[in-house]
Short mmCIF file of C-alpha atoms in Angstrom, two decimals:
data_model
loop_
_atom_site.label_atom_id
_atom_site.label_comp_id
_atom_site.label_asym_id
_atom_site.label_seq_id
_atom_site.Cartn_x
_atom_site.Cartn_y
_atom_site.Cartn_z
CA UNK A 1 -12.32 -52.88 -69.70
CA UNK A 2 -12.66 -49.63 -68.12
CA UNK A 3 -14.34 -46.45 -68.83
CA UNK A 4 -14.94 -42.49 -67.56
CA UNK A 5 -18.55 -41.85 -67.56
CA UNK A 6 -20.78 -39.46 -65.41
CA UNK A 7 -25.02 -40.23 -64.73
CA UNK A 8 -25.44 -36.03 -63.80
CA UNK A 9 -23.32 -33.05 -64.15
CA UNK A 10 -21.96 -30.85 -61.72
CA UNK A 11 -18.09 -30.53 -60.62
CA UNK A 12 -15.21 -33.06 -61.05
CA UNK A 13 -16.15 -35.67 -58.64
CA UNK A 14 -19.59 -36.53 -61.02
CA UNK A 15 -16.85 -38.41 -62.47
CA UNK A 16 -16.50 -42.33 -62.30
CA UNK A 17 -15.04 -45.16 -63.70
CA UNK A 18 -16.63 -48.43 -64.22
CA UNK A 19 -15.82 -51.83 -65.91
CA UNK A 20 -17.47 -52.68 -68.99
CA UNK A 21 -17.56 -55.28 -71.81
CA UNK A 22 -14.94 -54.18 -74.49
CA UNK A 23 -16.49 -52.92 -77.86
CA UNK A 24 -15.90 -54.91 -81.49
CA UNK A 25 -15.30 -53.59 -84.71
CA UNK A 26 -17.73 -53.54 -87.39
CA UNK A 27 -16.46 -54.45 -91.15
CA UNK A 28 -16.04 -50.74 -91.24
CA UNK A 29 -14.35 -49.84 -88.08
CA UNK A 30 -10.83 -49.87 -86.28
CA UNK A 31 -10.51 -50.50 -82.62
CA UNK A 32 -8.04 -48.52 -81.01
CA UNK A 33 -6.62 -49.35 -77.61
CA UNK A 34 -6.34 -45.59 -75.76
CA UNK A 35 -3.01 -45.18 -74.53
CA UNK A 36 -3.95 -41.31 -73.71
CA UNK A 37 -7.11 -38.54 -73.72
CA UNK A 38 -7.06 -35.23 -73.08
CA UNK A 39 -9.02 -33.08 -70.71
CA UNK A 40 -9.23 -29.56 -71.71
CA UNK A 41 -11.61 -26.63 -70.66
CA UNK A 42 -13.99 -27.97 -73.17
CA UNK A 43 -14.02 -31.40 -71.53
CA UNK A 44 -15.22 -29.75 -67.90
CA UNK A 45 -18.02 -27.41 -69.37
CA UNK A 46 -19.34 -30.22 -70.70
CA UNK A 47 -18.89 -31.94 -67.82
CA UNK A 48 -21.00 -29.67 -65.45
CA UNK A 49 -22.87 -28.36 -68.46
CA UNK A 50 -21.88 -24.89 -68.25
CA UNK A 51 -22.46 -22.79 -70.84
CA UNK A 52 -26.10 -24.50 -70.55
CA UNK A 53 -25.73 -24.40 -74.53
CA UNK A 54 -23.91 -27.66 -74.35
CA UNK A 55 -27.46 -29.06 -72.81
CA UNK A 56 -28.34 -29.02 -76.20
CA UNK A 57 -25.53 -30.77 -77.59
CA UNK A 58 -24.97 -33.95 -74.31
CA UNK A 59 -28.91 -33.46 -73.32
CA UNK A 60 -31.15 -31.02 -71.52
CA UNK A 61 -31.00 -33.01 -68.48
CA UNK A 62 -28.19 -35.55 -68.08
CA UNK A 63 -25.72 -36.02 -70.43
CA UNK A 64 -26.41 -38.86 -73.60
CA UNK A 65 -22.66 -39.65 -73.55
CA UNK A 66 -21.96 -42.54 -71.63
CA UNK A 67 -18.25 -42.39 -72.07
CA UNK A 68 -16.52 -39.02 -72.27
CA UNK A 69 -13.14 -38.10 -74.02
CA UNK A 70 -12.57 -36.61 -77.30
CA UNK A 71 -9.14 -36.54 -78.96
CA UNK A 72 -6.72 -39.54 -78.04
CA UNK A 73 -3.86 -41.11 -78.64
CA UNK A 74 -3.42 -44.66 -78.97
CA UNK A 75 -2.58 -47.51 -80.79
CA UNK A 76 -4.94 -49.80 -83.63
CA UNK A 77 -5.31 -52.96 -82.04
CA UNK A 78 -8.33 -54.57 -84.94
CA UNK A 79 -10.16 -53.69 -88.16
CA UNK A 80 -13.25 -54.99 -89.41
CA UNK A 81 -13.00 -56.98 -92.66
CA UNK A 82 -13.87 -54.04 -94.87
CA UNK A 83 -10.96 -51.41 -93.74
CA UNK A 84 -8.02 -50.39 -95.89
CA UNK A 85 -7.12 -47.13 -94.13
CA UNK A 86 -5.39 -48.54 -90.97
CA UNK A 87 -3.50 -51.70 -90.13
CA UNK A 88 -2.90 -53.58 -86.89
CA UNK A 89 -0.31 -51.48 -84.79
CA UNK A 90 -0.49 -48.67 -86.26
CA UNK A 91 0.14 -45.70 -84.06
CA UNK A 92 -2.82 -42.85 -84.18
CA UNK A 93 -3.70 -39.71 -83.29
CA UNK A 94 -6.81 -37.21 -83.67
CA UNK A 95 -10.62 -36.81 -82.54
CA UNK A 96 -13.31 -39.34 -81.81
CA UNK A 97 -15.94 -36.74 -82.77
CA UNK A 98 -19.19 -35.52 -81.39
CA UNK A 99 -20.61 -38.59 -79.33
CA UNK A 100 -17.25 -39.00 -77.45
CA UNK A 101 -15.60 -42.21 -76.30
CA UNK A 102 -12.61 -41.50 -75.70
CA UNK A 103 -11.84 -42.11 -72.58
CA UNK A 104 -12.04 -45.50 -72.40
CA UNK A 105 -9.32 -48.60 -72.71
CA UNK A 106 -11.02 -49.01 -76.20
CA UNK A 107 -13.43 -47.11 -78.54
CA UNK A 108 -14.58 -48.37 -82.01
CA UNK A 109 -14.38 -45.71 -84.49
CA UNK A 110 -15.46 -45.49 -88.15
CA UNK A 111 -12.10 -45.60 -90.74
CA UNK A 112 -12.89 -42.46 -91.63
CA UNK A 113 -13.01 -40.30 -88.22
CA UNK A 114 -10.45 -37.79 -87.50
CA UNK A 115 -7.78 -39.82 -86.84
CA UNK A 116 -4.30 -40.16 -88.78
CA UNK A 117 -1.35 -42.03 -87.95
CA UNK A 118 1.41 -40.51 -85.41
CA UNK A 119 4.27 -38.91 -86.68
CA UNK A 120 7.69 -40.18 -85.16
CA UNK A 121 8.69 -38.34 -81.99
CA UNK A 122 5.24 -37.71 -81.03
CA UNK A 123 3.97 -40.01 -78.20
CA UNK A 124 0.07 -40.52 -77.76
CA UNK A 125 -0.47 -37.90 -74.66
CA UNK A 126 1.04 -35.20 -77.42
CA UNK A 127 -0.97 -36.10 -79.94
CA UNK A 128 -4.34 -36.33 -77.56
CA UNK A 129 -3.55 -33.05 -76.50
CA UNK A 130 -2.29 -31.49 -79.87
CA UNK A 131 -5.76 -32.95 -81.40
CA UNK A 132 -7.42 -30.55 -79.58
CA UNK A 133 -5.47 -27.37 -79.97
CA UNK A 134 -4.81 -27.49 -83.27
CA UNK A 135 -8.63 -28.59 -84.64
CA UNK A 136 -9.88 -25.85 -82.68
CA UNK A 137 -7.07 -23.04 -83.28
CA UNK A 138 -5.98 -23.93 -87.40
CA UNK A 139 -10.14 -22.85 -88.48
CA UNK A 140 -9.21 -19.66 -86.66
CA UNK A 141 -5.84 -18.73 -87.67
CA UNK A 142 -6.27 -19.80 -91.36
CA UNK A 143 -9.70 -19.46 -92.63
CA UNK A 144 -11.57 -16.92 -89.83
CA UNK A 145 -8.31 -14.90 -89.00
CA UNK A 146 -6.96 -15.44 -92.61
CA UNK A 147 -3.58 -14.98 -91.19
CA UNK A 148 -0.89 -13.58 -93.64
CA UNK A 149 2.45 -12.40 -93.68
CA UNK A 150 2.81 -8.81 -92.18
CA UNK A 151 -0.09 -9.56 -89.92
CA UNK A 152 0.44 -8.42 -86.18
CA UNK A 153 -1.66 -11.32 -84.07
CA UNK A 154 -2.81 -10.83 -80.56
CA UNK A 155 -3.69 -14.10 -78.42
CA UNK A 156 -5.64 -13.93 -75.33
CA UNK A 157 -4.78 -17.15 -73.38
CA UNK A 158 -1.39 -17.68 -75.91
CA UNK A 159 -0.69 -19.90 -72.70
CA UNK A 160 -3.68 -22.80 -73.16
CA UNK A 161 -3.92 -25.65 -75.65
CA UNK A 162 -5.53 -24.10 -77.95
CA UNK A 163 -3.23 -20.76 -77.13
CA UNK A 164 -0.21 -22.19 -77.61
CA UNK A 165 -0.89 -24.04 -81.15
CA UNK A 166 -2.34 -21.18 -82.38
CA UNK A 167 0.55 -19.16 -81.50
CA UNK A 168 2.66 -20.91 -84.04
CA UNK A 169 0.30 -21.44 -86.16
CA UNK A 170 0.06 -17.87 -86.77
CA UNK A 171 4.34 -17.92 -86.91
CA UNK A 172 4.02 -20.71 -89.40
CA UNK A 173 1.58 -18.26 -91.46
CA UNK A 174 4.60 -15.29 -91.00
CA UNK A 175 2.39 -12.64 -88.79
CA UNK A 176 4.52 -10.82 -85.84
CA UNK A 177 2.85 -12.23 -82.91
CA UNK A 178 1.50 -10.71 -79.70
CA UNK A 179 1.13 -13.40 -76.58
CA UNK A 180 -1.15 -12.42 -73.93
CA UNK A 181 -0.89 -14.97 -70.55
CA UNK A 182 0.39 -15.25 -67.32
CA UNK A 183 4.47 -13.72 -66.60
CA UNK A 184 5.32 -17.30 -65.61
CA UNK A 185 4.69 -18.45 -68.69
CA UNK A 186 6.71 -15.80 -70.52
CA UNK A 187 10.03 -17.71 -71.72
CA UNK A 188 7.41 -20.58 -73.27
CA UNK A 189 5.85 -18.00 -75.04
CA UNK A 190 9.06 -16.62 -76.72
CA UNK A 191 10.28 -20.44 -77.02
CA UNK A 192 7.24 -20.87 -79.31
CA UNK A 193 7.93 -18.30 -81.62
CA UNK A 194 5.88 -15.27 -79.54
CA UNK A 195 7.72 -11.30 -80.78
CA UNK A 196 5.62 -9.87 -77.67
CA UNK A 197 4.59 -11.08 -74.23
CA UNK A 198 2.02 -8.93 -71.86
CA UNK A 199 1.43 -9.92 -68.44
CA UNK A 200 -2.07 -9.96 -67.84
CA UNK A 201 -2.26 -9.53 -64.91
CA UNK A 202 -0.09 -6.31 -65.56
CA UNK A 203 -1.21 -4.61 -68.30
CA UNK A 204 -4.43 -4.34 -70.09
CA UNK A 205 -3.88 -5.25 -73.81
CA UNK A 206 -7.07 -3.82 -74.85
CA UNK A 207 -5.97 -0.33 -74.01
CA UNK A 208 -4.19 -0.56 -77.54
CA UNK A 209 -5.57 1.17 -80.47
CA UNK A 210 -5.40 0.61 -84.08
CA UNK A 211 -2.88 -1.84 -83.34
CA UNK A 212 -3.70 -5.38 -84.24
CA UNK A 213 -4.97 -7.30 -87.69
CA UNK A 214 -6.43 -10.19 -85.36
CA UNK A 215 -7.33 -10.31 -81.88
CA UNK A 216 -7.97 -14.07 -81.12
CA UNK A 217 -9.40 -14.34 -78.05
CA UNK A 218 -8.09 -18.45 -77.11
CA UNK A 219 -9.69 -18.52 -73.82
CA UNK A 220 -13.15 -15.97 -74.27
CA UNK A 221 -12.44 -14.38 -71.21
CA UNK A 222 -12.51 -10.73 -73.52
CA UNK A 223 -15.07 -9.59 -76.01
CA UNK A 224 -15.58 -8.00 -79.64
CA UNK A 225 -16.83 -4.42 -77.59
CA UNK A 226 -13.72 -4.31 -75.19
CA UNK A 227 -11.27 -5.17 -77.92
CA UNK A 228 -12.22 -3.08 -80.95
CA UNK A 229 -10.61 0.12 -80.76
CA UNK A 230 -7.97 -2.06 -80.81
CA UNK A 231 -8.53 -3.20 -84.22
CA UNK A 232 -6.68 -1.96 -86.87
CA UNK A 233 -9.77 -1.07 -89.53
CA UNK A 234 -10.45 -3.81 -91.73
CA UNK A 235 -9.00 -6.15 -88.23
CA UNK A 236 -11.19 -9.16 -86.95
CA UNK A 237 -11.48 -10.62 -83.29
CA UNK A 238 -12.02 -13.81 -82.98
CA UNK A 239 -13.22 -16.19 -79.91
CA UNK A 240 -13.81 -19.86 -78.70
CA UNK A 241 -16.79 -19.16 -76.48
CA UNK A 242 -20.35 -18.96 -77.47
CA UNK A 243 -21.53 -16.63 -74.56
CA UNK A 244 -24.43 -14.30 -75.39
CA UNK A 245 -22.58 -11.27 -74.24
CA UNK A 246 -19.96 -11.78 -77.23
CA UNK A 247 -22.20 -12.73 -79.68
CA UNK A 248 -24.92 -9.35 -78.84
CA UNK A 249 -21.38 -7.34 -78.74
CA UNK A 250 -20.60 -8.87 -82.42
CA UNK A 251 -24.33 -8.00 -83.64
CA UNK A 252 -24.81 -4.69 -82.28
CA UNK A 253 -21.10 -2.89 -81.23
CA UNK A 254 -19.99 -2.60 -84.60
CA UNK A 255 -17.13 -0.45 -85.63
CA UNK A 256 -15.90 0.93 -89.66
CA UNK A 257 -14.41 -1.78 -90.84
CA UNK A 258 -14.05 -3.88 -87.67
CA UNK A 259 -15.23 -7.41 -87.37
CA UNK A 260 -15.99 -9.97 -84.91
CA UNK A 261 -16.28 -13.61 -85.31
CA UNK A 262 -17.40 -16.69 -83.34
CA UNK A 263 -16.34 -20.20 -84.68
CA UNK A 264 -18.12 -23.69 -83.64
CA UNK A 265 -15.05 -25.30 -84.84
CA UNK A 266 -16.06 -28.97 -83.52
CA UNK A 267 -19.04 -28.96 -85.46
CA UNK A 268 -16.66 -28.87 -88.82
CA UNK A 269 -16.99 -31.95 -91.38
CA UNK A 270 -15.06 -35.03 -90.19
CA UNK A 271 -13.52 -34.98 -93.45
CA UNK A 272 -12.48 -31.74 -93.20
CA UNK A 273 -10.74 -31.98 -88.89
CA UNK A 274 -8.65 -34.85 -90.69
CA UNK A 275 -7.76 -33.45 -93.68
CA UNK A 276 -6.29 -30.96 -90.75
CA UNK A 277 -5.15 -33.88 -89.23
CA UNK A 278 -2.54 -34.58 -91.53
CA UNK A 279 -1.32 -31.00 -92.32
CA UNK A 280 -0.26 -31.04 -88.39
CA UNK A 281 1.62 -34.46 -88.56
CA UNK A 282 3.53 -32.81 -91.27
CA UNK A 283 3.90 -29.49 -89.49
CA UNK A 284 5.30 -31.61 -86.29
CA UNK A 285 7.56 -33.19 -88.90
CA UNK A 286 8.88 -30.62 -90.50
CA UNK A 287 9.17 -28.74 -86.84
CA UNK A 288 6.97 -26.23 -87.33
CA UNK A 289 4.38 -27.15 -84.48
CA UNK A 290 5.82 -28.94 -81.57
CA UNK A 291 3.69 -30.20 -78.29
CA UNK A 292 3.59 -28.35 -75.09
CA UNK A 293 2.56 -30.95 -72.47
CA UNK A 294 1.68 -29.40 -69.27
CA UNK A 295 0.74 -32.69 -66.89
CA UNK A 296 -0.01 -36.23 -67.64
CA UNK A 297 -1.67 -38.05 -65.21
CA UNK A 298 -2.62 -41.88 -64.68
CA UNK A 299 -6.46 -42.62 -64.93
CA UNK A 300 -7.12 -43.40 -61.55
CA UNK A 301 -6.33 -40.05 -60.84
CA UNK A 302 -9.05 -38.35 -64.04
CA UNK A 303 -11.07 -36.50 -60.81
CA UNK A 304 -7.73 -34.29 -59.90
CA UNK A 305 -6.86 -33.96 -63.53
CA UNK A 306 -10.24 -31.82 -64.20
CA UNK A 307 -9.20 -30.18 -60.92
CA UNK A 308 -6.45 -28.75 -62.37
CA UNK A 309 -7.56 -28.21 -65.49
CA UNK A 310 -10.18 -25.90 -64.00
CA UNK A 311 -7.59 -23.91 -62.19
CA UNK A 312 -6.66 -22.29 -65.81
CA UNK A 313 -3.02 -22.23 -64.93
CA UNK A 314 -2.05 -24.83 -66.41
CA UNK A 315 0.16 -24.33 -70.36
CA UNK A 316 -0.37 -26.11 -72.92
CA UNK A 317 -2.07 -29.61 -72.58
CA UNK A 318 -3.07 -31.60 -69.39
CA UNK A 319 -3.36 -35.40 -70.90
CA UNK A 320 -4.16 -38.70 -68.80
CA UNK A 321 -2.54 -42.04 -69.72
CA UNK A 322 -4.36 -45.06 -69.01
CA UNK A 323 -1.13 -46.89 -68.26
CA UNK A 324 -0.72 -50.06 -70.06
#
């Protein structure tokens, strides 16, 4: 079977497609025929080991994971003798986990992995893209931000994989939402439910005062120090990117009642991710959340997919399809 792998850290050109033997599921595992996997800025960060902190998860000197890829959409090809949760032919989507392995024709997963059946109308590529964005956005919106009706939520990077889902979740929770993005994505943001759209190239949202209950920096381009005056008293700044500068601001630049938080959503228990994916399936079926897919690449163009994601010009998700 084909896999996407790398033997060293670096730019997109370090990625290789190799052939390896197809895995055989253990008694408590399922064998998934991967139809699509997502490519995100997080994947790019781990590929090039930037920020450096990624090396603590993926190997200090060289990548420790043979196969790349986390979030996938596919079909159950075979099941182990002890598996009861899935059956052959089930269409699934979700997260492979920290050991990765989704960028391959096949992957073996534990029966209790963070994958669930795909709802009708959600194809494999859409599922792969939504899995990443949702598993990141939901803990920030629901748990850290505790978004509720009447809140005013600003999302910086609202057109990205995480931001587009966060926008929809904030609206689902009853908040008034301001989206910060490039002007070319303004219509999409309104279609997803944004009440206000700020062109990131024309206006600086951090100049507002006491305006937002929650500021979610989905792309890590700002800081608590820059955003704190824009927060209402008791407001919270949330970020996905673990930079030392942002952490330092959170620890030292305090304002009365205003808080800053960094959450490592990828380190949550598998059971929590699986439960959240089940909720996502319900939200998709109810029409509360929809996938936003920017581009689909064939496996042979996985290097180009990484290059495109790193331009940071996409709207929503980028996926690689296995072309069965």
